[in-house]
mmCIF file of C-alpha atoms and ligand atoms in Angstrom:
data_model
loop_
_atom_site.group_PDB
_atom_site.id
_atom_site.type_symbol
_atom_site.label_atom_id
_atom_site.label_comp_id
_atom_site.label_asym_id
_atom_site.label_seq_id
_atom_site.Cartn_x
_atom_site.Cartn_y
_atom_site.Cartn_z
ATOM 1 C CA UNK B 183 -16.686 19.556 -14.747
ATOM 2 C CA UNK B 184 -15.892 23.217 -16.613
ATOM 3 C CA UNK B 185 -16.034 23.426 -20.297
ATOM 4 C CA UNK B 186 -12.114 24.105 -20.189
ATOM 5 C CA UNK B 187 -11.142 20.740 -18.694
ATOM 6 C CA UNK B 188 -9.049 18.489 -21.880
ATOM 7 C CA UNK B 189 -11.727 15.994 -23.011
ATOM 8 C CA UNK B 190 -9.693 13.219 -22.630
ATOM 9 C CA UNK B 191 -10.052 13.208 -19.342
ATOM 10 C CA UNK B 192 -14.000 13.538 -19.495
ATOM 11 C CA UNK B 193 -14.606 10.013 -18.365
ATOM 12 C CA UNK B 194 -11.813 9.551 -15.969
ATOM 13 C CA UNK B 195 -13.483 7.825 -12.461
ATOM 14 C CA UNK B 196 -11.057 8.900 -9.783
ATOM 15 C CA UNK B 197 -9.698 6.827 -6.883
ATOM 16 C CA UNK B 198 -12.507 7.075 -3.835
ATOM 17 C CA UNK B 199 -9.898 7.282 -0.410
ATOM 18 C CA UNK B 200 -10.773 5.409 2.231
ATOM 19 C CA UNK B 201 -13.121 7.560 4.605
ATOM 20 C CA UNK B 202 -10.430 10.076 7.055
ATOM 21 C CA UNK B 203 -13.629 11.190 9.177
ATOM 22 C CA UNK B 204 -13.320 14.866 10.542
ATOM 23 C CA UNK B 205 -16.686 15.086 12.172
ATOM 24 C CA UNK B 206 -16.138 12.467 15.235
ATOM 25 C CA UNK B 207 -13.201 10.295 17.167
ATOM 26 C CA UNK B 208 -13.751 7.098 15.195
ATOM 27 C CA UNK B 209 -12.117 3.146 16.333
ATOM 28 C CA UNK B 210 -10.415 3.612 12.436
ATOM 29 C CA UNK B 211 -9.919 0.316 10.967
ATOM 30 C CA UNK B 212 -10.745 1.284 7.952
ATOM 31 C CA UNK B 213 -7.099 2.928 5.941
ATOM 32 C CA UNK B 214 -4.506 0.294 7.346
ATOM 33 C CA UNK B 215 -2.951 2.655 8.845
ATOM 34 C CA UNK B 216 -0.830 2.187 11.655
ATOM 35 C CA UNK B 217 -2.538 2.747 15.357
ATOM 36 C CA UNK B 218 1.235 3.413 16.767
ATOM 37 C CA UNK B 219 2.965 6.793 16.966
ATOM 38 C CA UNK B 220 6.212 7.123 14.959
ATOM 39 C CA UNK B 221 9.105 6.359 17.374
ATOM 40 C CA UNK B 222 9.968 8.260 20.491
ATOM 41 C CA UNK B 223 13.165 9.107 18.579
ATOM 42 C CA UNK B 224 11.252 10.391 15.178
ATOM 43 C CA UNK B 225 9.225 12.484 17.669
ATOM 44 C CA UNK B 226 12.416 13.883 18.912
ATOM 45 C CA UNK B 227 14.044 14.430 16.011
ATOM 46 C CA UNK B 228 10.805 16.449 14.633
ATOM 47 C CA UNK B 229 10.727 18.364 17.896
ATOM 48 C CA UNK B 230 14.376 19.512 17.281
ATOM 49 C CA UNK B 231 13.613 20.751 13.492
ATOM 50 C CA UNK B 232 14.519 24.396 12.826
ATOM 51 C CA UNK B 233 10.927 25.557 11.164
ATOM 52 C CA UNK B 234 12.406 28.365 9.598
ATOM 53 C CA UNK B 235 14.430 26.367 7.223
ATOM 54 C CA UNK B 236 11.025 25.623 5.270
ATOM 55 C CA UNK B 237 11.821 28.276 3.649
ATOM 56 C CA UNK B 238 14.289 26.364 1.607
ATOM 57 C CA UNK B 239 13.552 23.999 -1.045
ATOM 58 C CA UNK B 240 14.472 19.902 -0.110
ATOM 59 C CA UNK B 241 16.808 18.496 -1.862
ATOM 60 C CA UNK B 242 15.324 16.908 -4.784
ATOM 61 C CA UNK B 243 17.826 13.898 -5.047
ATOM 62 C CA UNK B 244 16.678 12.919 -1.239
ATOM 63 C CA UNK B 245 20.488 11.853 -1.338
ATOM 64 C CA UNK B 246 20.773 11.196 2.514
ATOM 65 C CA UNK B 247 17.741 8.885 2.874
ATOM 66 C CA UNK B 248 18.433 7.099 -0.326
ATOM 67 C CA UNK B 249 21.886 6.796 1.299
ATOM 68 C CA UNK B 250 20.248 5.301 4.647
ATOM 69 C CA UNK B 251 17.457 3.030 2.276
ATOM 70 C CA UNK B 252 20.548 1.297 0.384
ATOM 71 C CA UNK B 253 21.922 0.878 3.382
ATOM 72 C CA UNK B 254 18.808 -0.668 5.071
ATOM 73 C CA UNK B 255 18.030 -2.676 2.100
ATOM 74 C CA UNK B 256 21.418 -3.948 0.792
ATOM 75 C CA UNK B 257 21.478 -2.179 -2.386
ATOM 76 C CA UNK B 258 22.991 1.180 -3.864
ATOM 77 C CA UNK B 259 21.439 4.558 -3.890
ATOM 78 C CA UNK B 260 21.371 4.400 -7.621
ATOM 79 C CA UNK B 261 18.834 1.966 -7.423
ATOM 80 C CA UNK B 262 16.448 3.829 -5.140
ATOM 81 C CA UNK B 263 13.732 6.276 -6.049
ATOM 82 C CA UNK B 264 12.028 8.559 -3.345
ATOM 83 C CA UNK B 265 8.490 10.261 -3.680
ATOM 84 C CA UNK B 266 5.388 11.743 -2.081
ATOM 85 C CA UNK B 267 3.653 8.537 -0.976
ATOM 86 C CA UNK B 268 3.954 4.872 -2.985
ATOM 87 C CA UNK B 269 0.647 6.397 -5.066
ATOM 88 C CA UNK B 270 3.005 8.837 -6.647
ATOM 89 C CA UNK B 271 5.746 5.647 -8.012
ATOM 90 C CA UNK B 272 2.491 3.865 -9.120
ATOM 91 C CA UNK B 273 1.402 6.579 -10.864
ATOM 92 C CA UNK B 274 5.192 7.198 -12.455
ATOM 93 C CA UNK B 275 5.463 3.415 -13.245
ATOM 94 C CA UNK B 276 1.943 3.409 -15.519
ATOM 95 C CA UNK B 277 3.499 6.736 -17.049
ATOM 96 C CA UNK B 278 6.591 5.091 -17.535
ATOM 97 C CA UNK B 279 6.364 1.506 -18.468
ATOM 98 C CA UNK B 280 2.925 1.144 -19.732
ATOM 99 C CA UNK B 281 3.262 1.525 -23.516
ATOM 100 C CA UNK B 282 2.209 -1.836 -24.223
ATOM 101 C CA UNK B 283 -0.425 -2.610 -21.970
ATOM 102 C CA UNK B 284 -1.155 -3.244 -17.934
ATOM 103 C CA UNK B 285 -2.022 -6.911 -16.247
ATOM 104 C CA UNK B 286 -3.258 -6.563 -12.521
ATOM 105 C CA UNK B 287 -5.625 -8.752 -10.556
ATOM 106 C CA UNK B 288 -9.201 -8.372 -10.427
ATOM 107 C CA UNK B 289 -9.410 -7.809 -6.931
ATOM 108 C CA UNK B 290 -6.454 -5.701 -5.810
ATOM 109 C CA UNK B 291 -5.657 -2.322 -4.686
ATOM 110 C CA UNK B 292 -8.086 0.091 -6.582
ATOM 111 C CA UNK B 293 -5.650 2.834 -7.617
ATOM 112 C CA UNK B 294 -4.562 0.543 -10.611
ATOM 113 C CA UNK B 295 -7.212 0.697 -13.503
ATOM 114 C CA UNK B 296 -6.990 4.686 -12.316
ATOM 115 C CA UNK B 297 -3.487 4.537 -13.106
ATOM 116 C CA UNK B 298 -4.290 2.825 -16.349
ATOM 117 C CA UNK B 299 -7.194 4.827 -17.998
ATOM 118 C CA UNK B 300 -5.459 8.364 -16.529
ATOM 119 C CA UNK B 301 -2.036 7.150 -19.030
ATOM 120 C CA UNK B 302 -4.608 5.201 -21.404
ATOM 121 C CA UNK B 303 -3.002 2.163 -20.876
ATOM 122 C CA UNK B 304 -5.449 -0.908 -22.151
ATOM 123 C CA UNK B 305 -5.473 -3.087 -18.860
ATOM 124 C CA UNK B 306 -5.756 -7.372 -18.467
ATOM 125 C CA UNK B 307 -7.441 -7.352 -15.855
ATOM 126 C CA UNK B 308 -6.658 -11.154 -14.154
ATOM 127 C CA UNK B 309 -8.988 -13.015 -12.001
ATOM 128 C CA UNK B 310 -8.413 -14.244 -8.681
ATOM 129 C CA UNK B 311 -8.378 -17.931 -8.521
ATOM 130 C CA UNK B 312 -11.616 -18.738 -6.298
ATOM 131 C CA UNK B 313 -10.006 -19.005 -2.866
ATOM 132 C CA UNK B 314 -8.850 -15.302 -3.900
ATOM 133 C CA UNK B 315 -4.883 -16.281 -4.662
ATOM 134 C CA UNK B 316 -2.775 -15.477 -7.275
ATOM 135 C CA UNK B 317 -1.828 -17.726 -10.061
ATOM 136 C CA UNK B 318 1.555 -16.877 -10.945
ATOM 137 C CA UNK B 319 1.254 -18.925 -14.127
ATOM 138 C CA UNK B 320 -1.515 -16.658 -15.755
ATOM 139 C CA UNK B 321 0.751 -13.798 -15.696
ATOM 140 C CA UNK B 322 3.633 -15.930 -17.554
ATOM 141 C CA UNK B 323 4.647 -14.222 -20.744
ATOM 142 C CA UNK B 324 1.839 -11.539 -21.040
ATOM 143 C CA UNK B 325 4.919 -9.381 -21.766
ATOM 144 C CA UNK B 326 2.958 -6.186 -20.353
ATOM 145 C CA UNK B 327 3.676 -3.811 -17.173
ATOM 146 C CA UNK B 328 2.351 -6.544 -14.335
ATOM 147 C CA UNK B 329 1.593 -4.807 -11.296
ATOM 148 C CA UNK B 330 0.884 -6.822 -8.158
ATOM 149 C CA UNK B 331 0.251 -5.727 -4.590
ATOM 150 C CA UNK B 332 2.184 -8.860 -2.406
ATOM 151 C CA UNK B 333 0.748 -9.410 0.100
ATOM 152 C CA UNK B 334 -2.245 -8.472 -1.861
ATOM 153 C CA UNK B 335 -4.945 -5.794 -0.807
ATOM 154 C CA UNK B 336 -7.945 -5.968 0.402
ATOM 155 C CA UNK B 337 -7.031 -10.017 0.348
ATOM 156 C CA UNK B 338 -4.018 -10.136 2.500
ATOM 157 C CA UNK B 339 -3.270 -13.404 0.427
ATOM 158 C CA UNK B 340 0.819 -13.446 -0.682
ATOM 159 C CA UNK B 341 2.753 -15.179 -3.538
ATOM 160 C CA UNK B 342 5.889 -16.277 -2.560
ATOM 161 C CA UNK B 343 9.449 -15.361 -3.978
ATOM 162 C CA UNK B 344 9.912 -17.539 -6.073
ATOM 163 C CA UNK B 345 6.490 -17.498 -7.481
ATOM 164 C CA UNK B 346 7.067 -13.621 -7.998
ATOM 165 C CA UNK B 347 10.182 -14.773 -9.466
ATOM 166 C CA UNK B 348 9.226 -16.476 -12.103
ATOM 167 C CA UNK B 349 6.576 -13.657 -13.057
ATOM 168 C CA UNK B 350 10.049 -11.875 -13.701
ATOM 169 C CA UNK B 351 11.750 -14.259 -16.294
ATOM 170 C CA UNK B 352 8.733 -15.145 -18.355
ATOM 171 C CA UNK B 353 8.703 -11.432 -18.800
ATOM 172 C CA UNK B 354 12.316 -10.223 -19.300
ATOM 173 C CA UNK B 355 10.746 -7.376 -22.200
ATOM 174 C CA UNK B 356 8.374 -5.910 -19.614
ATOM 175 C CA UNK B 357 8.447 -4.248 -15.622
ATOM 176 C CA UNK B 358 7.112 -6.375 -13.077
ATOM 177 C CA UNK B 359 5.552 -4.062 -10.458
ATOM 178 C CA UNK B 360 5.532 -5.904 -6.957
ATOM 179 C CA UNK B 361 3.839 -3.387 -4.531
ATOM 180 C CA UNK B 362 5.090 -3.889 -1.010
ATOM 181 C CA UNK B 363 3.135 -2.103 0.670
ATOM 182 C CA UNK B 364 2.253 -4.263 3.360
ATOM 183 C CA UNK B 365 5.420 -6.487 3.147
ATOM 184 C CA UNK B 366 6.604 -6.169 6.717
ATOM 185 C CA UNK B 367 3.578 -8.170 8.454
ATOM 186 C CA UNK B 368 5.078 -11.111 8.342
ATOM 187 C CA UNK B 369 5.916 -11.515 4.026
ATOM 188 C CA UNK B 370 8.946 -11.941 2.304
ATOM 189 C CA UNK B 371 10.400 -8.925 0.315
ATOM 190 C CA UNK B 372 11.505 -9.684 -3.180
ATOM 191 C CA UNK B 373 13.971 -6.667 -3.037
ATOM 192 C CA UNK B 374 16.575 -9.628 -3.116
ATOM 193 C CA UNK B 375 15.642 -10.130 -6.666
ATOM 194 C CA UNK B 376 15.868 -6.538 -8.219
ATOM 195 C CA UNK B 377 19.917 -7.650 -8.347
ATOM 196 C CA UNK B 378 19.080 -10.447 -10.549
ATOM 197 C CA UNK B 379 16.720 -9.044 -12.556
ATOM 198 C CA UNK B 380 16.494 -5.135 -14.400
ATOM 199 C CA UNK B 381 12.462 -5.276 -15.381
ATOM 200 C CA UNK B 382 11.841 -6.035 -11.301
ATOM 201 C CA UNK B 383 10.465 -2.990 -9.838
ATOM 202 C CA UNK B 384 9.371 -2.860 -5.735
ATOM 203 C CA UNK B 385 7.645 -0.348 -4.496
ATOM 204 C CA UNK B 386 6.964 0.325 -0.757
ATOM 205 C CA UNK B 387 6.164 2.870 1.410
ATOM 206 C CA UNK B 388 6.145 4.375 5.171
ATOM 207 C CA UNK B 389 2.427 4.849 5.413
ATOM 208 C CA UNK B 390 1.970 1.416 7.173
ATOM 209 C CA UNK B 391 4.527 -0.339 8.705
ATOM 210 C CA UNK B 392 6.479 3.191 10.016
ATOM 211 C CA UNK B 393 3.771 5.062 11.356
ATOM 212 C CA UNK B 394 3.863 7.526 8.938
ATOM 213 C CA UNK B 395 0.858 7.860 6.792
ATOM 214 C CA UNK B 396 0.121 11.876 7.100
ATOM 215 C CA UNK B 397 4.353 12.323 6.171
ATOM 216 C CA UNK B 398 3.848 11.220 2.683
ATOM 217 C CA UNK B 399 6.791 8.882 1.758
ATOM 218 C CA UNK B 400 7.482 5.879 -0.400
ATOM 219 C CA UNK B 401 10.025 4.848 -2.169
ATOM 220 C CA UNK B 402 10.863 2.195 -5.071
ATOM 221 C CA UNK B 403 14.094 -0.547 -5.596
ATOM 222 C CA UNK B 404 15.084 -1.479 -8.739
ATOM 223 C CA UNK B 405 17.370 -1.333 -11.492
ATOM 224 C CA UNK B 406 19.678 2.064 -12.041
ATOM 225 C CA UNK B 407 17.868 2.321 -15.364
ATOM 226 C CA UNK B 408 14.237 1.992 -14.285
ATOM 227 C CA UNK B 409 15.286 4.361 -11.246
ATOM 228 C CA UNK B 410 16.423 6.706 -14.152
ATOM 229 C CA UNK B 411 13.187 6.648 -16.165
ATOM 230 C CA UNK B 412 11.205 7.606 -12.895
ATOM 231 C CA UNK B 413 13.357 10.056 -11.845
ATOM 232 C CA UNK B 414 12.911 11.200 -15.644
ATOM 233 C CA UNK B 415 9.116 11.408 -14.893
ATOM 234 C CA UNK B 416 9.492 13.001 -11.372
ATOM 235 C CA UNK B 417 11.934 15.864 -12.396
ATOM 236 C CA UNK B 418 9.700 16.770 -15.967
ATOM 237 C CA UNK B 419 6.651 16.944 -12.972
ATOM 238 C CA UNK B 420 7.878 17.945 -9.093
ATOM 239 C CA UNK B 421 10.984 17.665 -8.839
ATOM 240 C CA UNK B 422 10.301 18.468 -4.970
ATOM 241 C CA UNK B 423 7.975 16.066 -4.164
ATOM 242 C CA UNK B 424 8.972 14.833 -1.035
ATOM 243 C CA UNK B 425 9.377 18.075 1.664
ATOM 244 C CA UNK B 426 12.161 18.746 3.906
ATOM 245 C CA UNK B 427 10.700 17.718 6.967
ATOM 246 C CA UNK B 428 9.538 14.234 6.090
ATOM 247 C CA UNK B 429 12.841 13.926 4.510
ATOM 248 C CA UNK B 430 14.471 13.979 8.024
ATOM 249 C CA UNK B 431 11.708 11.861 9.515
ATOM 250 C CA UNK B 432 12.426 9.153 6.791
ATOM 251 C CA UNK B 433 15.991 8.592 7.716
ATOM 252 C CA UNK B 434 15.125 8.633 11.791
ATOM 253 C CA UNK B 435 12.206 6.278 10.597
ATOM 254 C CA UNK B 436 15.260 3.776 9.309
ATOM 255 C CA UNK B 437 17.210 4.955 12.414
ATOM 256 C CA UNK B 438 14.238 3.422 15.086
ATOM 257 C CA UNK B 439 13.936 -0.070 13.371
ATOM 258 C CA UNK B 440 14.044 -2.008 16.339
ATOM 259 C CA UNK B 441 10.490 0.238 17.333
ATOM 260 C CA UNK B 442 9.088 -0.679 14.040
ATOM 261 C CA UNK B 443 9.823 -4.104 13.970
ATOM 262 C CA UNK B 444 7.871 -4.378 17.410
ATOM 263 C CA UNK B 445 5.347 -3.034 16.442
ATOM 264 C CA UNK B 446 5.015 -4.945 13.415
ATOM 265 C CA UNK B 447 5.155 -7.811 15.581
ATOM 266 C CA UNK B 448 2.405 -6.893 18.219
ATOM 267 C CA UNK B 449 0.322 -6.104 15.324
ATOM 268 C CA UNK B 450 0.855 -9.656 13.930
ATOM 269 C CA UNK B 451 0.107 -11.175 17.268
ATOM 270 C CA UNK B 452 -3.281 -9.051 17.354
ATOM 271 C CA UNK B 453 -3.943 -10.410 13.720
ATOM 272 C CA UNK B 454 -4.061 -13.788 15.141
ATOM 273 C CA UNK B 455 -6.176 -12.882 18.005
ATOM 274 C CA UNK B 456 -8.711 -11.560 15.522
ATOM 275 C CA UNK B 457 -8.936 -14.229 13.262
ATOM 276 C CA UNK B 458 -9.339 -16.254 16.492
ATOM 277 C CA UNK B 459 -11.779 -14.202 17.591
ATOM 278 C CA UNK B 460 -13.786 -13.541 14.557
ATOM 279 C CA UNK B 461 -13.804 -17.421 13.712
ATOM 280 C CA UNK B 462 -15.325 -18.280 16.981
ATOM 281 C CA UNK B 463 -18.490 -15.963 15.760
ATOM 282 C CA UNK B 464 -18.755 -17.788 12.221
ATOM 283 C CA UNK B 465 -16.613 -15.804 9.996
ATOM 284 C CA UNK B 466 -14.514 -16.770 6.926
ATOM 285 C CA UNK B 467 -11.187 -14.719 7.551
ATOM 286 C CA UNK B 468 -8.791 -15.467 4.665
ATOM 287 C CA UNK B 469 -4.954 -15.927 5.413
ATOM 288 C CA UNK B 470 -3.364 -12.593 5.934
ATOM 289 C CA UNK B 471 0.117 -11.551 5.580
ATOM 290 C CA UNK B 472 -0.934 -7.828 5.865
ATOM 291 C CA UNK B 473 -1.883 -5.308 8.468
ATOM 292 C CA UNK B 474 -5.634 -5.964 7.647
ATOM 293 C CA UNK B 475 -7.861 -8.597 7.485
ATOM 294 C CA UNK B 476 -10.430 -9.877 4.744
ATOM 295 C CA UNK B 477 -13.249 -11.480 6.573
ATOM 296 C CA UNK B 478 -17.566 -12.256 5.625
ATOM 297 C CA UNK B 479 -19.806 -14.363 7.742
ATOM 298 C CA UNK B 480 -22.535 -16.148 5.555
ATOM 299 C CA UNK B 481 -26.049 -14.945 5.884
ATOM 300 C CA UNK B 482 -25.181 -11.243 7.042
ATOM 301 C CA UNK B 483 -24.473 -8.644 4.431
ATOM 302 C CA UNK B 484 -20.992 -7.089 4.620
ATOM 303 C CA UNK B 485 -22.297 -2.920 3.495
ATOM 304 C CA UNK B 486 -25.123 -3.968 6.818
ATOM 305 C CA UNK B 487 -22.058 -4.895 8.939
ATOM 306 C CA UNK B 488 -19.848 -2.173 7.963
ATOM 307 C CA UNK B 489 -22.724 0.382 8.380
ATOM 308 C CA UNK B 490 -23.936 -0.695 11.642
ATOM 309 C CA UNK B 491 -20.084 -0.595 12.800
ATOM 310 C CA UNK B 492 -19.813 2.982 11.892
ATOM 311 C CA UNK B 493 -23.162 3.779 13.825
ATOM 312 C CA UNK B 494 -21.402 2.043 16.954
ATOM 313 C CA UNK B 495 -18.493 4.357 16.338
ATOM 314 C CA UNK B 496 -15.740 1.678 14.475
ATOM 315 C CA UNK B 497 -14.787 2.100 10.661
ATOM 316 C CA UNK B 498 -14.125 -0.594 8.525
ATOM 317 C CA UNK B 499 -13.839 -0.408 4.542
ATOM 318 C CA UNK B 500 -16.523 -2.233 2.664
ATOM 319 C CA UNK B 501 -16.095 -2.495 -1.106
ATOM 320 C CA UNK B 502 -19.281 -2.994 -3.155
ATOM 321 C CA UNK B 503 -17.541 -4.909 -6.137
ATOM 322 C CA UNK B 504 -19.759 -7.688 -6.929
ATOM 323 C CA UNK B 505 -16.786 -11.005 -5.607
ATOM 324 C CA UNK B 506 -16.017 -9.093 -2.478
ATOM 325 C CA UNK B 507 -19.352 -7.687 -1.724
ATOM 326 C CA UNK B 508 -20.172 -10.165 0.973
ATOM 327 C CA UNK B 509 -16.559 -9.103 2.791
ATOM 328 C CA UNK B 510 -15.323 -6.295 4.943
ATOM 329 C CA UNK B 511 -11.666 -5.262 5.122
ATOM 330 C CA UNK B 512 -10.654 -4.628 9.179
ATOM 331 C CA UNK B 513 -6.891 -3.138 9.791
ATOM 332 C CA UNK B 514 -5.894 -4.435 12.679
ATOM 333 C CA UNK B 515 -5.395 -2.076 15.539
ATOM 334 C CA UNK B 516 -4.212 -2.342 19.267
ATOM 335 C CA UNK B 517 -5.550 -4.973 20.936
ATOM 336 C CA UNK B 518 -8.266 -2.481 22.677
ATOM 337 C CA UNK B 519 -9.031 -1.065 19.015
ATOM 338 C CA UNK B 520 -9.923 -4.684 18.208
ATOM 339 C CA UNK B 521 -11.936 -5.513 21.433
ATOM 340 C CA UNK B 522 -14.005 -3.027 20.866
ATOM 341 C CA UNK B 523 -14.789 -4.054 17.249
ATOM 342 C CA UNK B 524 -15.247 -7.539 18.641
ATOM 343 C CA UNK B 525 -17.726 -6.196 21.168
ATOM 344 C CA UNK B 526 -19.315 -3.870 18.487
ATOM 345 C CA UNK B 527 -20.021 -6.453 16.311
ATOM 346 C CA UNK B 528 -21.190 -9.057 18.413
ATOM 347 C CA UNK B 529 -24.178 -6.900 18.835
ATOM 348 C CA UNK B 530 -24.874 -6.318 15.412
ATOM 349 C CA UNK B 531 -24.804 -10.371 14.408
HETATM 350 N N1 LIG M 768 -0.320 0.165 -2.496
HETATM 351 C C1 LIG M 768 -1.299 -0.439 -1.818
HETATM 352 C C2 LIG M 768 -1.563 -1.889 -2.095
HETATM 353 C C3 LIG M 768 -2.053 0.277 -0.881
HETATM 354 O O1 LIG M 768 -3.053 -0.328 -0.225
HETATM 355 C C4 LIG M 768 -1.751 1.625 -0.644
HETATM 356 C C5 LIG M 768 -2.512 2.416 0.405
HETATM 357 N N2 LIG M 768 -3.725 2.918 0.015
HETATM 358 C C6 LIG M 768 -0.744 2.231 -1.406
HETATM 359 C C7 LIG M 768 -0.023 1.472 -2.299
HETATM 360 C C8 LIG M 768 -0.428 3.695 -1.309
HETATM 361 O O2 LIG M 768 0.144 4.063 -0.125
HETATM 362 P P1 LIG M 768 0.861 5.471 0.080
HETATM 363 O O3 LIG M 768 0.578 6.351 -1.114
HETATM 364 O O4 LIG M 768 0.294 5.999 1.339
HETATM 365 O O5 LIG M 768 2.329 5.153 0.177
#
């Protein structure tokens, strides 16, 4: 830290990324990301960019793949916002909507209490119930930004709409966050819901289910007025956060669903194989809706497993938070990826 940096950001812990190895070929389980290229006709369509037109700024209102996300989604481009990855909305959302206070989950995606002590937002911080699920009724009335990752991460675990739902009317005076980032594994989007309600915010993003991870893109559905306030936030920061070229990719992206939706489907199917798998050598997998797995077999320590997996070449993401220390999260790969996991870790137990 220099003397120079403001002090109020002197305790600040950052986010720690998932591990993106450079040193060896990894089996990489460990960032949900997607182990399918983007579609034959993204690939194309990136092949037949014009390079030198980088030299021109994108178009900050990202008007034609709003146009082609209302489209997808059944809702007007007024009510879409586009930015550099779904971090980026989080991060606008806490800037935004966080004046009287943040309620998340214990155990959920990590970026949140970031988010909150970066905007010095004071944060309820909601426990699990103890088979790790959500109960929708302790975040009834709080009246605060509620942010919740559904399906949830590292979990899996979703609520359902209308649980979600009625997160939204017991707290007409404050935005309900619902991150979707892992909503196309077999949950239910609540994007239905944003025409009911104007504090309903969803985010969601391309890094998972479209292949696209490296591009940088995720967008939000809401309300025109909460779209407003972010794109408040976004043009007083970057107004040219998202570049030209993952622009184009975005729309093709929308263009190939039939390519993502089968590969959302093989990677459901290889889910299930997993669980079957990893339940035939003792483990506890809990009931994913997500591109991942949240798995611990009793008697072997999860950080052992995890580092005796990355000696044998796989990654997997261990967290060292005291409820989840005995669990490893897995993203689920090809079906090869996973074999050799399987194979992997049968040695090591
Ligand atoms: N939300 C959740 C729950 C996540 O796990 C992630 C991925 N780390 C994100 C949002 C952010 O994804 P991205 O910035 O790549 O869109």
């Amino acid at each position: 830290m220099s003397r120079f940096l403001n002090g109020k950001f002197a305790s600040l812990e950052a986010y720690t990324p998932g591990e993106q190895p450079q040193d060896m070929q990894y089996v990489k389980l460990n960032t949900n990301e997607s182990p399918y290229p983007p579609a034959p006709q993204v690939l194309k369509t990136l092949a037949e960019q014009d390079i030198a037109d980088l030299r021109l700024y994108s178009d900050p209102d990202c008007a034609v793949l709003k146009r082609a996300l209302a489209e997808t989604y059944g809702v007007e481009k007024e009510n879409i916002f586009v930015s550099n990855g779904s971090d980026d909305i989080l991060n606008f959302a806490f800037m935004a909507f966080g004046e009287n206070g943040a309620a998340y989950p214990d155990i959920s995606y990590g970026f949140y209490p970031v988010f909150a002590r970066l905007h010095n937002i004071e944060s309820t911080v909601v426990p699990l119930k103890e088979d790790f699920s959500i109960d929708p009724t302790d975040y009834h009335g709080l009246n605060k930004l509620i942010v919740i990752a559904n399906p949830n991460a590292p979990t899996g675990m979703a609520l359902t709409v209308s649980q979600v739902e009625s997160i939204v009317t017991s707290n007409q005076d404050s935005v309900v966050l619902i991150d979707e980032a892992y909503v196309d594994f077999g949950g239910t989007s609540c994007v239905p819901l944003t025409k009911k309600y104007d504090n309903l915010l969803v985010v969601m993003t391309y890094s998972k289910s479209r292949s696209m991870a490296g591009a940088r893109l995720g967008f939000a559905i809401g309300s025109s007025r909460l779209i407003q306030d972010l794109d408040l936030l976004k043009y007083s920061t970057n107004p040219y956060n998202v570049n030209r070229l993952t622009l184009t990719l975005g729309k093709a992206t929308l263009d190939a669903a039939d390519y993502y939706r089968e590969k959302c489907a093989a990677i459901i199917e290889t889910r299930a194989y997993t669980t079957r798998e990893l339940e035939k050598l003792g483990f506890a997998v809990l009931p994913s809706t997500a591109n991942f797995i949240f798995a611990k077999k009793d008697g072997v320590d999860g950080g052992y497993i995890y580092e005796q997996l990355k000696k044998r070449g796989v990654l997997i993401r261990h967290f060292t938070k005291q409820r989840i220390k005995d669990y490893n999260r897995i993203t689920i790969g090809t079906k090869e990826q996973m074999d050799v996991f399987l194979e992997k870790l049968k040695e090591i137990i």
